[in-house]
Tab-separated table of C-alpha atoms in Angstrom:
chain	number	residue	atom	x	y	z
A	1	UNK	CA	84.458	-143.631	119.814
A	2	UNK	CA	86.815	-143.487	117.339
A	3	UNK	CA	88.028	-139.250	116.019
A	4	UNK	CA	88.287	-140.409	112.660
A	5	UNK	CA	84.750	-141.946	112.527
A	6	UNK	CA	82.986	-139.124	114.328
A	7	UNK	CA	84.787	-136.721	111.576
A	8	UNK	CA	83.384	-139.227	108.908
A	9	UNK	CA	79.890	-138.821	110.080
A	10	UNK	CA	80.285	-134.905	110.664
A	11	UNK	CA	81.260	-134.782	106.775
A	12	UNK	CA	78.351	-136.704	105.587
A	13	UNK	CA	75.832	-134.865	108.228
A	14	UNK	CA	77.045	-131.793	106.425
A	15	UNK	CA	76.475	-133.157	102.937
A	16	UNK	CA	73.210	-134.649	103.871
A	17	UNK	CA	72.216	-130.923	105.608
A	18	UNK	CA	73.166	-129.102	101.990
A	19	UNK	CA	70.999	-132.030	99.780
A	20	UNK	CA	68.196	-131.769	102.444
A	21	UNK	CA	68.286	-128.019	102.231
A	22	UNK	CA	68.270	-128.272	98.372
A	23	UNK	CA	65.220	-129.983	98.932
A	24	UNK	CA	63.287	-127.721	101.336
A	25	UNK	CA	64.607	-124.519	98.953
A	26	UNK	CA	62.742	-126.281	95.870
A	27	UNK	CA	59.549	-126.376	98.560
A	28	UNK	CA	59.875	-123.048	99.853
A	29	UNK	CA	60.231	-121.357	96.126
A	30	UNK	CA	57.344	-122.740	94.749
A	31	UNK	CA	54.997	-123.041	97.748
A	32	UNK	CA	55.922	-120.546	100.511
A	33	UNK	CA	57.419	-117.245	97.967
A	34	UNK	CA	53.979	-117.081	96.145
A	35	UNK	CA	52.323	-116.493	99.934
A	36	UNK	CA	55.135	-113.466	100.955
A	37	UNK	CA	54.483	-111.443	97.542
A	38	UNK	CA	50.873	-111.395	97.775
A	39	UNK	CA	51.398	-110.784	101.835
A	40	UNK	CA	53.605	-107.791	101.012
A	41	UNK	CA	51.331	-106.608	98.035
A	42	UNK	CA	48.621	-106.159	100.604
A	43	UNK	CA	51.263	-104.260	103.232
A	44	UNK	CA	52.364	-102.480	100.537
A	45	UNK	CA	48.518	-101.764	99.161
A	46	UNK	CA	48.025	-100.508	103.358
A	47	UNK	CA	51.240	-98.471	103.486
A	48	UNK	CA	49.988	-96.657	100.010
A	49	UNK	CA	46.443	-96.334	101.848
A	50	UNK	CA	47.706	-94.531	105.016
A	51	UNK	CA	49.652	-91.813	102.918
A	52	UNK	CA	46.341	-90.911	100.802
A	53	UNK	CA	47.394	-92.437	97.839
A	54	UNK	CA	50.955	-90.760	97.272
A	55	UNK	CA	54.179	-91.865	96.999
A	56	UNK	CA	55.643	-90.617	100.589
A	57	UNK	CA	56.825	-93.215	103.157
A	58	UNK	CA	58.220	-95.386	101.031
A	59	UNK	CA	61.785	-96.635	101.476
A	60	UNK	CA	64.698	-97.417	98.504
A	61	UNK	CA	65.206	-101.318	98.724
A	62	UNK	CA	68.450	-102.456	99.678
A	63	UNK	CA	67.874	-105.983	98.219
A	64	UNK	CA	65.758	-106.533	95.634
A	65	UNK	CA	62.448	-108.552	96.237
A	66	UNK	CA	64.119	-111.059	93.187
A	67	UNK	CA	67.249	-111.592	95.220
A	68	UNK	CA	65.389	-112.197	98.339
A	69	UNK	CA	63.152	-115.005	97.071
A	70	UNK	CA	66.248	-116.741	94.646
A	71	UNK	CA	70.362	-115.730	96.165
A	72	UNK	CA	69.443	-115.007	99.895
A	73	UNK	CA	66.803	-118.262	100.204
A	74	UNK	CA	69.036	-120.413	98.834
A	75	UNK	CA	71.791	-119.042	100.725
A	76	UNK	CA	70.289	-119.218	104.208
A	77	UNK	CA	68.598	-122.949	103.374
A	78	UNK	CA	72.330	-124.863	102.203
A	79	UNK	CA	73.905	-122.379	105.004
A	80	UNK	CA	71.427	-123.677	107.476
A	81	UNK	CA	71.368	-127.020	106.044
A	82	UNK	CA	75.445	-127.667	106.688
A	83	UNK	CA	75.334	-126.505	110.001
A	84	UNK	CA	72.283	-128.269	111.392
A	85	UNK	CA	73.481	-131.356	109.120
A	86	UNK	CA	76.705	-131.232	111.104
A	87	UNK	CA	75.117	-130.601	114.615
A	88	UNK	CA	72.540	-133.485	114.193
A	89	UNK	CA	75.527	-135.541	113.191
A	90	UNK	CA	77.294	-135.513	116.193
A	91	UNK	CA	74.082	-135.961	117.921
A	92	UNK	CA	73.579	-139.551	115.928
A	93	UNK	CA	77.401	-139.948	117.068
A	94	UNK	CA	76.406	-139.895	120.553
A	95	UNK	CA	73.127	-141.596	120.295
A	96	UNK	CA	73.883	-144.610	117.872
A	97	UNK	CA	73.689	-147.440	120.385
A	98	UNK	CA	72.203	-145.589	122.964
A	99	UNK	CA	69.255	-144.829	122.985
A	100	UNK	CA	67.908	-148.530	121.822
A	101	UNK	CA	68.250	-151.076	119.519
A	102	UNK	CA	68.093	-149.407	116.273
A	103	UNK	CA	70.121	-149.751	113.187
A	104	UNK	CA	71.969	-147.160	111.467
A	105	UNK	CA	68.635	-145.473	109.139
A	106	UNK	CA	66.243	-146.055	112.300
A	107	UNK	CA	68.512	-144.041	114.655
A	108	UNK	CA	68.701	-141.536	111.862
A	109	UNK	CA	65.274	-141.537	111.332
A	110	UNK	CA	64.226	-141.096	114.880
A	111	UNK	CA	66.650	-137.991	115.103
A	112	UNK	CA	65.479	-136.325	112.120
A	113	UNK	CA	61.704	-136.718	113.672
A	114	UNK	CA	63.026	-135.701	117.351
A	115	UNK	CA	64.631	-132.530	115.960
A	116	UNK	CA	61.244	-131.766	113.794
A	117	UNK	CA	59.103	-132.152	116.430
A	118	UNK	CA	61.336	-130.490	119.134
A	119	UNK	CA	62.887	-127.661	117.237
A	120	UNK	CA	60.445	-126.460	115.137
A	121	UNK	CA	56.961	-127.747	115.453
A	122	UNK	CA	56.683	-127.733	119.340
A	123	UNK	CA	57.598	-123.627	119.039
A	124	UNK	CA	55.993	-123.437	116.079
A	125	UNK	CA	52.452	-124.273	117.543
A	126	UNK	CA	53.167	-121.330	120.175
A	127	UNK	CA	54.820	-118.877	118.412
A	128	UNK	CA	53.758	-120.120	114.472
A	129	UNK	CA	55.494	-118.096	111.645
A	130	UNK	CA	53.948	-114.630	110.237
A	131	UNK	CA	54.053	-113.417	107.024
A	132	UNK	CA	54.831	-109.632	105.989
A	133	UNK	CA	52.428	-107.256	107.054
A	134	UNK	CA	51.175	-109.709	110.207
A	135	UNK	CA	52.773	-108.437	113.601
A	136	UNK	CA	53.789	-105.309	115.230
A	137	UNK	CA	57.307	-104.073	114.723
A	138	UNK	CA	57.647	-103.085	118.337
A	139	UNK	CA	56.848	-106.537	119.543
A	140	UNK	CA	59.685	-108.235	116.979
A	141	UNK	CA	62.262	-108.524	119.378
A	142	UNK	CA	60.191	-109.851	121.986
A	143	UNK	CA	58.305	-112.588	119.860
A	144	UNK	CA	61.880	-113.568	118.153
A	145	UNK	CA	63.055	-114.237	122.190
A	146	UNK	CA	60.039	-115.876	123.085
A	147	UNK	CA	60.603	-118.242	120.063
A	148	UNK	CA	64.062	-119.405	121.039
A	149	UNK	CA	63.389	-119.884	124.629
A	150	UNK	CA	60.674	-122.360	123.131
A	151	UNK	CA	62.773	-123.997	121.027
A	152	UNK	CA	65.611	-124.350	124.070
A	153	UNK	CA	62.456	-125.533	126.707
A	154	UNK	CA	61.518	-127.968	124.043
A	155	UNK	CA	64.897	-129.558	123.359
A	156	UNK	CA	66.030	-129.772	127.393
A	157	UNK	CA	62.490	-130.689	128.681
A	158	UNK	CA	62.980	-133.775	125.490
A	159	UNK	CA	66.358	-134.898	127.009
A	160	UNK	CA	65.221	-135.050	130.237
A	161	UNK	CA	62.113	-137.128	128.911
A	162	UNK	CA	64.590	-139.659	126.982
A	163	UNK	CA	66.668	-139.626	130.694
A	164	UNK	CA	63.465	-140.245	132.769
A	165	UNK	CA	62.339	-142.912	129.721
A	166	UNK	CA	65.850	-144.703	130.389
A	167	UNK	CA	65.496	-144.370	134.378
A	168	UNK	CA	62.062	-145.804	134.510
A	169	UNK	CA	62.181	-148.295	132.075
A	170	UNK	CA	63.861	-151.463	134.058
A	171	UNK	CA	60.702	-150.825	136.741
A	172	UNK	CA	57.625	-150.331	133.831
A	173	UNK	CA	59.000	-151.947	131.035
A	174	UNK	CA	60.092	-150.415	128.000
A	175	UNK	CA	56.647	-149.286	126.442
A	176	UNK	CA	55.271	-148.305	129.470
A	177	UNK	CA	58.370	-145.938	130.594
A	178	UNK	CA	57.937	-144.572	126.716
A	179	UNK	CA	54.481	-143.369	127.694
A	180	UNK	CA	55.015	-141.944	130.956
A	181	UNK	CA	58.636	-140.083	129.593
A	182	UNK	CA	56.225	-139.064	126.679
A	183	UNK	CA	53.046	-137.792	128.692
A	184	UNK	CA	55.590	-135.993	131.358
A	185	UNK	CA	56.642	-134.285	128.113
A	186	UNK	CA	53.356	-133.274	126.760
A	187	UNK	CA	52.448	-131.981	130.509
A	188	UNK	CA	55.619	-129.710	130.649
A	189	UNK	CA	55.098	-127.817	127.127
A	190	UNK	CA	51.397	-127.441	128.014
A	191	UNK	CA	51.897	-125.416	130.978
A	192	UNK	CA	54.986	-123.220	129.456
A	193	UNK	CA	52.515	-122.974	126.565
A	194	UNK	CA	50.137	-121.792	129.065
A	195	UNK	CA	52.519	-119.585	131.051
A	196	UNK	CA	54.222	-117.968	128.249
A	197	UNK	CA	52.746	-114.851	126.737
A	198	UNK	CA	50.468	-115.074	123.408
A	199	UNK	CA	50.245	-112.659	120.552
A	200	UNK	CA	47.632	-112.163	118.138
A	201	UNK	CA	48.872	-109.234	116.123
A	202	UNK	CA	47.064	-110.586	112.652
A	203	UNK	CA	44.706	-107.920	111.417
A	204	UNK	CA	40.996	-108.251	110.902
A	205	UNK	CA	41.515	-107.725	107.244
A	206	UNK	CA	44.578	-110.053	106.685
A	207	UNK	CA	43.111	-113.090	104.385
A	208	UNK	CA	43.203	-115.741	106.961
A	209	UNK	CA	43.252	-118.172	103.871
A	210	UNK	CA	46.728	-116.546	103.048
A	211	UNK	CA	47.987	-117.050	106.920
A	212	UNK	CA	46.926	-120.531	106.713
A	213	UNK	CA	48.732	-120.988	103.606
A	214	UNK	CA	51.651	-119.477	104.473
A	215	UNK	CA	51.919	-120.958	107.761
A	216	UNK	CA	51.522	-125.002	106.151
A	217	UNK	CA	54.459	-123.287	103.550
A	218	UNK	CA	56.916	-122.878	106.424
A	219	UNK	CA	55.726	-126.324	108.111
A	220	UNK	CA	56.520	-127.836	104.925
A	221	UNK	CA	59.652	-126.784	104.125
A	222	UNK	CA	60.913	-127.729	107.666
A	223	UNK	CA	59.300	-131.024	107.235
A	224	UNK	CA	60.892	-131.857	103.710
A	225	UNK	CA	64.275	-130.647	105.108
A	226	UNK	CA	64.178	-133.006	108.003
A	227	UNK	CA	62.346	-135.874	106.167
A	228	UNK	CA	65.466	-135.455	103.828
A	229	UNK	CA	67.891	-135.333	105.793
A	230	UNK	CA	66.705	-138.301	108.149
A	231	UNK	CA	66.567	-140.177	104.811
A	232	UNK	CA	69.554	-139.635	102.839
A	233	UNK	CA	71.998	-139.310	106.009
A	234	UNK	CA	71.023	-142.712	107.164
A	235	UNK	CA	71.501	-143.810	103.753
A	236	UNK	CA	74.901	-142.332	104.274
A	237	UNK	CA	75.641	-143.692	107.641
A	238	UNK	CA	74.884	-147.172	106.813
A	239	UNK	CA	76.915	-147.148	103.897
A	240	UNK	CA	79.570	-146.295	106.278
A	241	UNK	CA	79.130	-148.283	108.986
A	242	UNK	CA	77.314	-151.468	107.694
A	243	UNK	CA	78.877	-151.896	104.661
A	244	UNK	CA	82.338	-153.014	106.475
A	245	UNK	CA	84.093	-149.530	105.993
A	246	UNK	CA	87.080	-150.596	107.973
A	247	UNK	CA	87.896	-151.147	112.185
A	248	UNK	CA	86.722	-146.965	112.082
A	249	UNK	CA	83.452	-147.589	111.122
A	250	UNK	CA	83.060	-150.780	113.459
A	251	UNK	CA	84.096	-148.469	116.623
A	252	UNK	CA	81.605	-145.944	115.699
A	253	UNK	CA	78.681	-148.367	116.436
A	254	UNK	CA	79.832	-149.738	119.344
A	255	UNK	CA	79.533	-146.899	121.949
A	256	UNK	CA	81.897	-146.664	124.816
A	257	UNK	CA	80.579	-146.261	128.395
């Protein structure tokens, strides 16, 4: 594969990450902020409870609640959106050809759904998000490690599926070696989901309505980001390497080995 193509589908991962997170910070503003300020009116309604009404115990902010929901969102969506952008880039570099028959939109589509699936909604379903005043401070640490070793069990037990799919598929067939790869998947993140340690930290009088909402808020932005991104960056890619973009482009979809 060719350096200059693989640097000319990094660039356009990376724009494709910052429009895509564009998109999920429009969804997370108006759907998911609305959910965290009533979430930390009722912490902050407890924290006023448990000091009989006064003023004690409470802290000077260091960022404003205003700069939270507008600067530091946006920052950590486009931010996040460039550097997954360019990650699932050279992903599609590597898979393009590979892993079937696809064009240059399909095999940007299925990546986009792979890495939804795999990074976020496979942990998510364990370990789903909380808002303020849901969990116990002591157990943070512990719940944020749990969370990342479900994200890295969900990608390596989903390459070893798309390995054993590849392996088994001259002896079943294609479709058939797709379901087995796929239920041998399902079977592994059942029993770490079973082996793995549970919390439920959500208080009796949290408004379960409120968790619910707030929990679809952070599936949605995730979803719009990679439903974007999927989109627009196999717009992108076959622009570049349909459209006749030179010997670059025609190396780039042609893998080698």
């Amino acid at each position: 594969m060719n350096s200059i193509s693989v640097r000319a589908l990094l660039v356009r991962g990376m724009i494709a990450g910052v429009i895509a997170g564009a998109l999920a910070l429009a969804v997370a503003y108006f759907l998911g902020e609305s959910q965290v300020d009533a979430a930390i009116a009722i912490e902050e309604a407890h924290s006023h409870a448990a000091h009989g009404g006064g003023g004690g115990g409470e802290e000077e902010e260091l960022v404003s609640r205003t700069m939270q929901a507008t600067g530091g969102l946006a920052t950590a969506l486009l931010v996040f959106g460039v550097a997954v952008g360019g990650i699932a880039a050279l992903v599609y570099a590597y898979a393009l050809g590979r892993i079937g028959n696809f064009g240059p939109r399909a095999t940007a589509a299925l990546i986009a759904g792979a890495a939804l699936l795999t990074v976020y909604v496979v942990p998510f379903l364990k370990y789903p998000a909380n808002p303020p005043a849901v969990g116990n401070p002591d157990t943070i640490g512990k719940r944020t490690t749990l969370f990342f070793l479900m994200v890295a069990l969900s990608l390596l037990l989903a390459v070893a599926a798309v390995i054993i799919g590849k392996r088994l598929a001259p002896a079943l067939g294609n479709w058939n070696a797709t379901i087995a790869a796929a239920a041998g998947f399902i079977l592994a993140i059942g029993l770490a989901y079973a082996f793995l340690p549970s919390f439920d930290e959500v208080g009796r009088d949290f408004p379960a309505s409120l968790l619910w909402k707030f929990r679809l808020s952070t599936l949605a932005v995730q979803t719009t980001f990679w439903a974007g991104f999927g989109l627009i960056f196999g717009y992108l890619t076959e622009r570049l390497l349909v459209s006749g973009n030179g010997a670059d482009a025609r190396r780039v979809a042609t893998p080698v080995g």
